Short mmCIF file of C-alpha atoms in Angstrom, two decimals:
data_model
loop_
_atom_site.label_atom_id
_atom_site.label_comp_id
_atom_site.label_asym_id
_atom_site.label_seq_id
_atom_site.Cartn_x
_atom_site.Cartn_y
_atom_site.Cartn_z
CA MET A 1 -0.11 0.32 -0.11
CA ASN A 2 3.04 2.07 0.70
CA PHE A 3 3.96 2.42 -2.93
CA LEU A 4 0.31 3.38 -3.97
CA GLY A 5 0.22 6.02 -1.70
CA ALA A 6 3.64 7.44 -3.12
CA PHE A 7 2.77 6.97 -6.25
CA ILE A 8 -0.76 8.61 -6.46
CA ILE A 9 0.60 11.61 -4.34
CA GLY A 10 4.13 12.10 -6.25
CA GLY A 11 1.98 11.26 -9.61
CA LEU A 12 -0.44 13.74 -8.81
CA LEU A 13 2.15 16.11 -7.76
CA CYS A 14 4.46 16.24 -10.76
CA ALA A 15 0.53 16.01 -12.97
CA ILE A 16 -0.11 19.96 -11.24
CA GLY A 17 3.57 21.40 -12.04
CA GLN A 18 3.35 19.60 -15.47
CA TYR A 19 -0.24 20.88 -16.23
CA LEU A 20 0.60 24.54 -14.57
CA MET A 21 3.74 24.43 -16.94
CA ASP A 22 1.65 23.33 -20.20
CA ARG A 23 -1.80 25.63 -19.62
CA PHE A 24 -0.08 28.82 -18.08
CA LYS A 25 3.28 28.42 -20.23
CA LEU A 26 5.17 28.70 -16.65
CA MET A 27 8.90 28.28 -16.49
CA PRO A 28 10.32 25.19 -14.26
CA ILE A 29 11.93 27.86 -12.11
CA TYR A 30 8.03 29.36 -11.08
CA ILE A 31 6.63 26.17 -10.82
CA THR A 32 9.52 25.26 -7.96
CA CYS A 33 8.95 28.62 -6.27
CA LEU A 34 4.99 28.03 -5.79
CA PHE A 35 5.48 24.24 -5.20
CA VAL A 36 8.26 25.88 -1.89
CA VAL A 37 5.29 28.10 -1.16
CA LEU A 38 2.69 25.78 -1.23
CA GLY A 39 4.31 23.02 0.65
CA GLY A 40 5.04 25.75 3.10
CA LEU A 41 1.20 26.62 2.86
CA LEU A 42 -0.12 23.13 3.29
CA ASP A 43 2.12 22.54 6.54
CA PHE A 44 0.62 25.69 8.32
CA PHE A 45 -2.77 24.17 7.43
CA ASN A 46 -1.58 21.08 8.52
CA ILE A 47 -2.86 19.55 5.19
CA TYR A 48 0.85 18.26 4.37
CA ASP A 49 1.75 15.89 7.40
CA LYS A 50 -2.04 14.34 6.27
CA LEU A 51 -0.26 14.17 2.76
CA ILE A 52 2.84 12.22 3.63
CA GLU A 53 1.16 9.86 5.69
CA ILE A 54 -0.49 8.58 3.20
CA GLY A 55 2.15 8.48 0.42
CA TYR A 56 5.41 9.30 2.58
CA HIS A 57 8.19 9.71 0.01
CA GLY A 58 5.36 10.43 -2.59
CA ALA A 59 4.96 13.42 -0.39
CA THR A 60 8.94 13.68 0.66
CA ILE A 61 10.74 14.03 -2.40
CA PRO A 62 8.78 16.73 -4.52
CA ILE A 63 10.26 20.15 -3.60
CA SER A 64 7.62 21.15 -2.30
CA SER A 65 8.40 19.42 0.60
CA PHE A 66 11.26 21.72 0.68
CA GLY A 67 8.91 24.32 1.69
CA HIS A 68 7.43 22.20 4.34
CA ALA A 69 10.98 21.23 6.58
CA VAL A 70 11.85 25.14 6.53
CA CYS A 71 8.15 26.05 7.99
CA ASP A 72 8.22 22.74 10.10
CA SER A 73 11.36 23.26 11.80
CA VAL A 74 10.86 27.29 12.00
CA ALA A 75 7.88 26.42 13.45
CA LYS A 76 9.14 24.22 16.16
CA GLU A 77 12.60 26.49 16.67
CA VAL A 78 10.08 29.31 17.25
CA SER A 79 8.01 27.07 20.25
CA GLU A 80 10.71 26.67 22.07
CA TYR A 81 12.87 29.38 21.32
CA GLY A 82 11.04 32.18 20.40
CA PHE A 83 11.78 34.86 18.01
CA ILE A 84 15.07 34.00 17.88
CA GLY A 85 13.92 30.44 16.71
CA ILE A 86 12.78 31.61 13.47
CA PHE A 87 16.63 32.46 12.33
CA THR A 88 17.64 29.42 13.62
CA GLY A 89 14.93 26.79 12.81
CA ILE A 90 15.39 28.12 8.50
CA PHE A 91 18.12 25.91 8.15
CA ASN A 92 17.47 23.26 10.87
CA LYS A 93 16.07 20.22 8.61
CA VAL A 94 17.72 21.67 4.88
CA SER A 95 21.13 22.51 6.30
CA VAL A 96 22.65 18.82 4.73
CA GLY A 97 20.48 19.35 1.12
CA ILE A 98 21.79 23.29 1.08
CA VAL A 99 25.66 22.13 1.61
CA SER A 100 25.79 19.15 -0.65
CA ALA A 101 23.61 20.83 -3.65
CA ILE A 102 26.67 23.77 -3.05
CA PHE A 103 29.52 21.20 -2.66
CA PHE A 104 28.48 19.30 -5.44
CA ALA A 105 28.25 21.73 -8.61
CA THR A 106 31.30 23.19 -7.10
CA VAL A 107 32.34 19.64 -7.87
CA ILE A 108 30.86 19.13 -11.17
CA GLY A 109 32.20 23.08 -12.23
CA ILE A 110 35.59 22.05 -11.52
CA ILE A 111 34.99 18.87 -13.38
CA LYS A 112 33.30 20.37 -16.37
CA LYS A 113 35.39 24.02 -16.78
CA PRO A 114 31.73 25.69 -17.73
CA LYS A 115 31.91 28.16 -21.10
CA GLY A 116 31.99 31.94 -20.17
#
C-alpha cells in the first residue's frame, strides 16, 4: 500500500506541475518557487503531514517538501526558543541538502570547466 500511496501523491504533485507548465506556459523555476511556497502553506494548515501519511516518499521527495521542512522546523524552533527560533529553525532540517547542493555543484563545475 505504501507504493500505491507514494505513486498517487507523487504523481499528482508532478501532474499539477506539468499542467501548470503546459496551460500557463510557466518556466520550471516558477513552478519550483510555487511548489516551495505551497509546501509551506500546506504545512501551515497541517495538510502536508496528512499527505506524508498517505504517500510517504511521494510527498517527501518533490520540491514541495522543502517548503514543508523549512516551515515545520521554524514552527518547532519558535515554540521552543521564541523569536530567535525564526532564524535558527530555517536551516535546521534543510542545511544538509543546501550544503551538499553547493558542494556537488562546485565539484561538477571544476570537473566540467563551464564556458563563459
